[in-house]
Coordinates of C-alpha atoms and ligand atoms in Angstrom, one line a residue:
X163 CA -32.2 5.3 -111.4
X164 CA -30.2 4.9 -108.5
X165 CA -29.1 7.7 -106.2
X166 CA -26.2 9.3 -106.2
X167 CA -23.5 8.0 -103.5
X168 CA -23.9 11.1 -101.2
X169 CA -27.5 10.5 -101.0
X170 CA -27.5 6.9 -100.4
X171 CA -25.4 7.9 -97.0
X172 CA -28.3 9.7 -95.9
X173 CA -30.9 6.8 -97.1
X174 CA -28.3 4.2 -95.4
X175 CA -28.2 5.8 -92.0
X176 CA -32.2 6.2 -92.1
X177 CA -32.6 2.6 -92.8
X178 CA -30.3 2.0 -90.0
X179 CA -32.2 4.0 -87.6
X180 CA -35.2 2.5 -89.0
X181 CA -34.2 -1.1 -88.5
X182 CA -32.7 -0.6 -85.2
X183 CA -36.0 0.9 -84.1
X184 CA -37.3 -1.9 -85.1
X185 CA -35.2 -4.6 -83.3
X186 CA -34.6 -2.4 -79.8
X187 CA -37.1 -2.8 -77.2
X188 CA -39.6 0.0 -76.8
X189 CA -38.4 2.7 -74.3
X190 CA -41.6 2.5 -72.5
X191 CA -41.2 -1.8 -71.8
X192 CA -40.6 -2.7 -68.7
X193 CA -37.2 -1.9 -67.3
X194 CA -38.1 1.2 -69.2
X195 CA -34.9 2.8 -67.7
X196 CA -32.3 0.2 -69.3
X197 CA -34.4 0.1 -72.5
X198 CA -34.0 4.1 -72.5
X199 CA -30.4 3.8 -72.1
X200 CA -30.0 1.2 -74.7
X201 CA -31.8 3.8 -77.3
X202 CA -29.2 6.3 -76.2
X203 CA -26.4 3.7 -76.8
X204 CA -27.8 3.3 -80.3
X205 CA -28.6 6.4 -81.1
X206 CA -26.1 9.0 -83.4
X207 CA -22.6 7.9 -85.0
X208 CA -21.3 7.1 -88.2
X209 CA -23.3 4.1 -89.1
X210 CA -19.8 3.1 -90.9
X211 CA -20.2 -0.6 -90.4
X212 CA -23.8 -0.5 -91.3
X213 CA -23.0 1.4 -94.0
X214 CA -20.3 -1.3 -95.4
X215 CA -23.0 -3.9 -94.8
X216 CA -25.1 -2.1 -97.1
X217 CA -22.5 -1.1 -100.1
X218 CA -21.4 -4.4 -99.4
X219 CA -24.6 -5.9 -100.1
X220 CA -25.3 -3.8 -103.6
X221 CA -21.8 -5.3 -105.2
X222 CA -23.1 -8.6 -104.3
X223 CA -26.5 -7.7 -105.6
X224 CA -28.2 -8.6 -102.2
X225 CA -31.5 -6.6 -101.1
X226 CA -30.9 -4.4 -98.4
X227 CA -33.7 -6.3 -96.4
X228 CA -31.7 -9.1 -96.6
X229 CA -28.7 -7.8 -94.4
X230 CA -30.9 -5.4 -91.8
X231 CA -30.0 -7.8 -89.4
X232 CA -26.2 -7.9 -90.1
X233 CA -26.2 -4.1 -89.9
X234 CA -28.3 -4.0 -86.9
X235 CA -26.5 -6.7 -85.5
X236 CA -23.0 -4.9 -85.8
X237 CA -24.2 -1.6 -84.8
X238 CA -25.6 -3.1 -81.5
X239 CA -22.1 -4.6 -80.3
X240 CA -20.1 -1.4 -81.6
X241 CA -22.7 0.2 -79.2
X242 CA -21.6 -1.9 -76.2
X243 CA -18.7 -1.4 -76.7
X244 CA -18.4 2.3 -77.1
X245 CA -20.2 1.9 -74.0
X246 CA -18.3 -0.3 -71.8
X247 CA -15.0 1.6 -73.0
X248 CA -16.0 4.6 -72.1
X249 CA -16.3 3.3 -68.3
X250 CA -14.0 4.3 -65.6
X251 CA -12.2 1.0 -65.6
X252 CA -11.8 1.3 -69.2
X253 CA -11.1 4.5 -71.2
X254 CA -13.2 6.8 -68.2
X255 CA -14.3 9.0 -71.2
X256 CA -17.2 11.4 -69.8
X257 CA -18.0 12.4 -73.8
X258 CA -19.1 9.7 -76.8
X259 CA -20.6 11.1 -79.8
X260 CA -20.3 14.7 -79.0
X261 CA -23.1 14.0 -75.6
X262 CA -22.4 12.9 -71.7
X263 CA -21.3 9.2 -72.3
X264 CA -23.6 6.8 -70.9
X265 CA -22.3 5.8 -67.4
X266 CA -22.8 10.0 -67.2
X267 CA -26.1 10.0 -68.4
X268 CA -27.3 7.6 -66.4
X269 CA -25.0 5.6 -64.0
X270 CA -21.7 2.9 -63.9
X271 CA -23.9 -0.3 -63.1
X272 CA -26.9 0.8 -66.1
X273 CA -23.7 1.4 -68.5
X274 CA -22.9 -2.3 -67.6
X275 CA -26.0 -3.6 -68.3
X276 CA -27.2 -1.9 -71.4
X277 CA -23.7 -3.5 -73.1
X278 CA -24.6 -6.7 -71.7
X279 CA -28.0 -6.4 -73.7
X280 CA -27.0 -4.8 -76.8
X281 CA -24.4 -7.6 -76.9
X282 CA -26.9 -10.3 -76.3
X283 CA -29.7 -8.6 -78.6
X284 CA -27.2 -8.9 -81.3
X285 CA -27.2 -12.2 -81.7
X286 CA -31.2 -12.9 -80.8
X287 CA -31.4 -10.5 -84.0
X288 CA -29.8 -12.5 -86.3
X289 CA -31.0 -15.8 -84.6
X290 CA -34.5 -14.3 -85.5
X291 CA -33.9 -13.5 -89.0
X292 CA -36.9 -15.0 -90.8
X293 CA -35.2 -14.1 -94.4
X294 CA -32.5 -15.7 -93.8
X295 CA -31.9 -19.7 -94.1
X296 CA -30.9 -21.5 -90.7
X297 CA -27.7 -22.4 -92.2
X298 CA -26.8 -18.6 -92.9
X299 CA -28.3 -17.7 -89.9
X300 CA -26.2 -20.0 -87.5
X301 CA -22.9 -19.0 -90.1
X302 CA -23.5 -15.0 -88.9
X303 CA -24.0 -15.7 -85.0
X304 CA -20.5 -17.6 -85.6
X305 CA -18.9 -14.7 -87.1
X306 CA -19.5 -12.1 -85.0
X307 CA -19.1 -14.3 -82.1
X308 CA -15.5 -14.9 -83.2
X309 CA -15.3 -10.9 -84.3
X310 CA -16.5 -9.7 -80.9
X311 CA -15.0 -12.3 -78.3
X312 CA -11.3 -12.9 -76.8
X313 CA -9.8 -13.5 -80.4
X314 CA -11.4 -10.1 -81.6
X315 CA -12.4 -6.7 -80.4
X316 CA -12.7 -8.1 -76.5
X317 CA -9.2 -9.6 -77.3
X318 CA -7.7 -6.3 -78.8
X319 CA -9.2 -4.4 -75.7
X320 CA -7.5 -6.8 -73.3
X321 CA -4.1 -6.7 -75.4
X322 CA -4.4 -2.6 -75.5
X323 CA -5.0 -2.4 -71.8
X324 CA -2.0 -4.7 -71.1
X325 CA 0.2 -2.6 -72.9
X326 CA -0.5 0.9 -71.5
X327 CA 2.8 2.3 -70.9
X328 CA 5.0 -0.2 -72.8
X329 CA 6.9 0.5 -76.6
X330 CA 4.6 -1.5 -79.2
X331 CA 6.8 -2.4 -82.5
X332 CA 4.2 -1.8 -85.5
X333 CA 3.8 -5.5 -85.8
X334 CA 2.5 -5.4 -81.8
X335 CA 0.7 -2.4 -82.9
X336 CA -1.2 -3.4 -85.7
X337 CA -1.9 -7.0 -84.5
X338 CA -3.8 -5.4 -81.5
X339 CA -6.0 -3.3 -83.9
X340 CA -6.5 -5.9 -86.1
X341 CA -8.4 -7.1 -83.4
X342 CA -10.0 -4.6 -81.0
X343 CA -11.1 -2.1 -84.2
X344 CA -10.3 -4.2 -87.2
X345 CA -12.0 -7.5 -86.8
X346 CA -16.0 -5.8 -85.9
X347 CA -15.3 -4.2 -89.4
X348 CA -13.9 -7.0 -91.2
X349 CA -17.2 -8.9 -90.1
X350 CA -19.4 -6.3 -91.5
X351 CA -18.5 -8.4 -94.9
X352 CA -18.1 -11.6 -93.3
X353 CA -21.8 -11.6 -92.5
X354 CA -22.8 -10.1 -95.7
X355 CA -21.6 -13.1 -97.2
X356 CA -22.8 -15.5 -94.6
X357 CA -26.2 -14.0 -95.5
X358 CA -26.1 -14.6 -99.0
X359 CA -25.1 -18.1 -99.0
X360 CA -22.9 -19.2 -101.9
X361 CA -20.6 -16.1 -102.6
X362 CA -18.0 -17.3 -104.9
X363 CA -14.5 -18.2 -103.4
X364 CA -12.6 -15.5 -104.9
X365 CA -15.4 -12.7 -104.5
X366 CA -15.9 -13.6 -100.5
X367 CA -12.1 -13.1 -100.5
X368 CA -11.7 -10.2 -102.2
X369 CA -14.2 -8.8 -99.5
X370 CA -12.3 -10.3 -96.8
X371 CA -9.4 -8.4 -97.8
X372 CA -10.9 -5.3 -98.7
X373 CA -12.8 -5.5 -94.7
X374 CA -9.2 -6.2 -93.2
X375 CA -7.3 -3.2 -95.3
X376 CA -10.4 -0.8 -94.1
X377 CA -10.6 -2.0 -90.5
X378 CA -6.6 -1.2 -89.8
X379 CA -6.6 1.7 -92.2
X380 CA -10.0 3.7 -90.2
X381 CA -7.7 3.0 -87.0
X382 CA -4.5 4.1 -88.1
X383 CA -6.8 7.1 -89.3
X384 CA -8.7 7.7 -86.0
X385 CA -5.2 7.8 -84.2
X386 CA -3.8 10.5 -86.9
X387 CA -7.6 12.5 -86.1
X388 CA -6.8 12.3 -82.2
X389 CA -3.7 13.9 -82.8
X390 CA -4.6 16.9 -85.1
X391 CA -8.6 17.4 -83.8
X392 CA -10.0 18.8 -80.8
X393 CA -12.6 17.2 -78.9
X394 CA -15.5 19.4 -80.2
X395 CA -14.5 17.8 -83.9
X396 CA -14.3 14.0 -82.9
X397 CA -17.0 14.2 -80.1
X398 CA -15.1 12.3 -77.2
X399 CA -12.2 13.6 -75.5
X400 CA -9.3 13.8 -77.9
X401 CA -5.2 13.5 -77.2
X402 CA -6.4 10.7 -74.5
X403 CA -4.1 8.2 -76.3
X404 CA -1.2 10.5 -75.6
X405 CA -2.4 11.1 -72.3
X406 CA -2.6 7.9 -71.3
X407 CA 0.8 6.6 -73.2
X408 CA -1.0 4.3 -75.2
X409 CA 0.9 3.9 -78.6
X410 CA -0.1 4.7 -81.5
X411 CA 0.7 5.1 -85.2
X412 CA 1.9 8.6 -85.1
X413 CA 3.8 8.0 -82.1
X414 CA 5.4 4.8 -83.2
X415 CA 5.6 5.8 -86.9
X416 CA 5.5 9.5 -86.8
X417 CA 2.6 11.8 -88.4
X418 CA 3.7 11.8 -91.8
X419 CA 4.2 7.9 -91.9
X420 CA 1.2 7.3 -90.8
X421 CA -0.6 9.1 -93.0
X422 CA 1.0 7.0 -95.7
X423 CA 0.4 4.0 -94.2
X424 CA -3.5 4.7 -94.0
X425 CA -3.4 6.1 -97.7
X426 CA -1.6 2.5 -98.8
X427 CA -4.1 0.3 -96.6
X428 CA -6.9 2.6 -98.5
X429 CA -5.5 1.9 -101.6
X430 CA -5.0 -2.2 -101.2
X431 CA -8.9 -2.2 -100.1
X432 CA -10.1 -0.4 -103.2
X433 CA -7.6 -2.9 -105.5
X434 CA -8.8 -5.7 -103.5
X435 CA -12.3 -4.8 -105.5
X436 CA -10.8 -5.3 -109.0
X437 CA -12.3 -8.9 -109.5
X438 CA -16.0 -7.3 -109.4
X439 CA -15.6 -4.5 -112.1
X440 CA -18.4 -1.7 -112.4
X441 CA -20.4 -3.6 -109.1
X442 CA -17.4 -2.4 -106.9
X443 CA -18.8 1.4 -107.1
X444 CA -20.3 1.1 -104.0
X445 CA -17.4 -0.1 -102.0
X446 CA -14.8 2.1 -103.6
X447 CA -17.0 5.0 -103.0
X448 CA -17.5 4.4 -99.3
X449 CA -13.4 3.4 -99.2
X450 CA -12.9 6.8 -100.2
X451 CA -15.6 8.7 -98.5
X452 CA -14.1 6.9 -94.9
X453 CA -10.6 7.8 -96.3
X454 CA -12.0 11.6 -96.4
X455 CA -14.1 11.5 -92.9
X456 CA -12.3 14.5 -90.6
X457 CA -13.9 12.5 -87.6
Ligands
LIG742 C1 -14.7 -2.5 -74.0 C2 -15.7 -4.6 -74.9 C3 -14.9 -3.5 -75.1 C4 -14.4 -3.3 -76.3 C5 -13.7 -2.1 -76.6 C6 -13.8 -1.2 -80.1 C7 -13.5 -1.0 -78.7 C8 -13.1 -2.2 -78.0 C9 -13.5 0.1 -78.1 C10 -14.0 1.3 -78.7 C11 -13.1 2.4 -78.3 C12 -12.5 2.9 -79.5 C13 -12.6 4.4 -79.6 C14 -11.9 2.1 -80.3 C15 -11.4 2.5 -81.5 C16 -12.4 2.1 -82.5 C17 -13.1 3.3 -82.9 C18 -12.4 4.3 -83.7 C19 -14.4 3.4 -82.5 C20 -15.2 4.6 -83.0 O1 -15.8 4.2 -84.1 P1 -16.7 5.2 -85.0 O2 -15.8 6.4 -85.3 O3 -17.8 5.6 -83.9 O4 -17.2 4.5 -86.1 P2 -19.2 6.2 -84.2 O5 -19.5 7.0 -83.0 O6 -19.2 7.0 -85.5 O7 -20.2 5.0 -84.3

């Protein structure tokens, strides 16, 4: 019998750790320092976009040792990037995930480097992938090179730095989350489907929409959080957006409406399941346990 839903977040995060483990170099391996700080990088968070991978991969009936690689994969460039924003030509954020953010821990140029090689390891993962065909193989390096680079999250970074200061519209607003937050998430079904092959048009689809609807509603959500937590609840240093004038939904929209727009988006993923009937459980489940996260 299968587990119940709150247990299999448990038994996804340990697979995580267990298959990142696996991929990152040993901390002892020469440059034992950078490998040390890329095991910091990797280690703690959410696991939310391996954890998609996952649910995403029981609806489509897929073994989970089949998309290790996409969730490792995922995890590794969300890494970078959590640590490259947190640098002081970024975010200059000295706290991620509730401990001294890398550049603190060890030092600016190491913080540099270990996102240069988890971004690199990412896709020598995949390439490696001995489960997978070389046609889905090359399809997933494709993906999250397009969900990572200029026309995603590094594009959505580049956008959100540019307009520090200015008065986004909503469209400006979401179209630059749609890229720096929502496109990494939107991939975590992409390559779920690249890694099974043939996914039926309509089913790889219905994913695709349910990965976009998710990926702007967690940001709209994580803006909302910064407003009403304090730092010790969301681990970094909150009311930085404000601080910094960045917009965001509450302060374009206002609280309230932003809260309904995340509760809508929330909604639209979850119908976006209909087409697989009873095999949706995972998905909706994790729609609505990311819908009730307080961090
Ligand atoms: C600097 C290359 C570069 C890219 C930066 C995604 C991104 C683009 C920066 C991350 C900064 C940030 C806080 C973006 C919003 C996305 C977001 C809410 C990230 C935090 O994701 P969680 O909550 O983190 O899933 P954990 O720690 O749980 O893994």
């Amino acid at each position: 019998m299968q587990a119940p839903f709150s247990d299999r977040v448990t038994q996804y995060r340990e697979r995580t750790a267990q298959a990142l483990s696996m991929r990152l170099p040993p901390i002892t391996q020469h440059p034992a320092r950078l490998h040390e700080a890329m095991h910091y990088a990797s280690d703690g968070g959410k696991r939310l976009r391996a954890m998609i991978c996952y649910a995403a991969a029981e609806t489509l009936k897929i073994e989970a040792d089949r998309v290790d690689s996409a969730a490792c994969a995922i995890e590794m460039i969300h890494a970078y990037s959590l640590v490259h924003d947190d640098l002081p030509a970024m975010d200059d954020d000295d706290l991620r995930r509730g401990q001294p953010s890398l550049h603190k821990k060890f030092d600016e140029a190491t913080a540099i480097l270990v996102g240069d090689a988890l971004q690199t390891l990412a896709f020598q993962v995949l390439a490696e992938d001995q489960a997978l065909s070389a046609d889905a193989r090359i399809a997933m390096v494709r993906e999250l090179a397009l969900a990572s680079g200029s026309r995603g999250m590094v594009g959505g970074q580049a956008i959100d730095l540019a307009s520090e200061g200015q008065n986004l519209s909503i469209a400006e607003l979401e179209a630059l989350h749609v890229h720096k937050t929502g496109a990494l998430l939107r991939a975590c079904l992409r390559l779920v489907c690249a890694s099974a092959g043939q996914v039926d048009a309509s089913k790889s689809s219905a994913l695709d929409r349910y990965g976009k609807c998710i990926g702007l509603a967690f940001q709209i959500q994580d803006d909302v959080l910064d407003v009403e937590s304090c730092s010790s609840v969301l681990g970094k240093t909150a009311g930085k957006d404000e601080a910094s004038q960045k917009s965001t939904y509450p302060a374009v929209l206002g609280l309230r409406a932003a809260k309904e727009r995340a509760m809508d988006l929330f909604e639209s993923a979850r119908l976006a399941l209909t087409i697989f009937g009873e095999d949706a459980a995972p998905l909706l489940w994790l729609a609505n346990f990311i819908e009730g996260r307080e961090h």
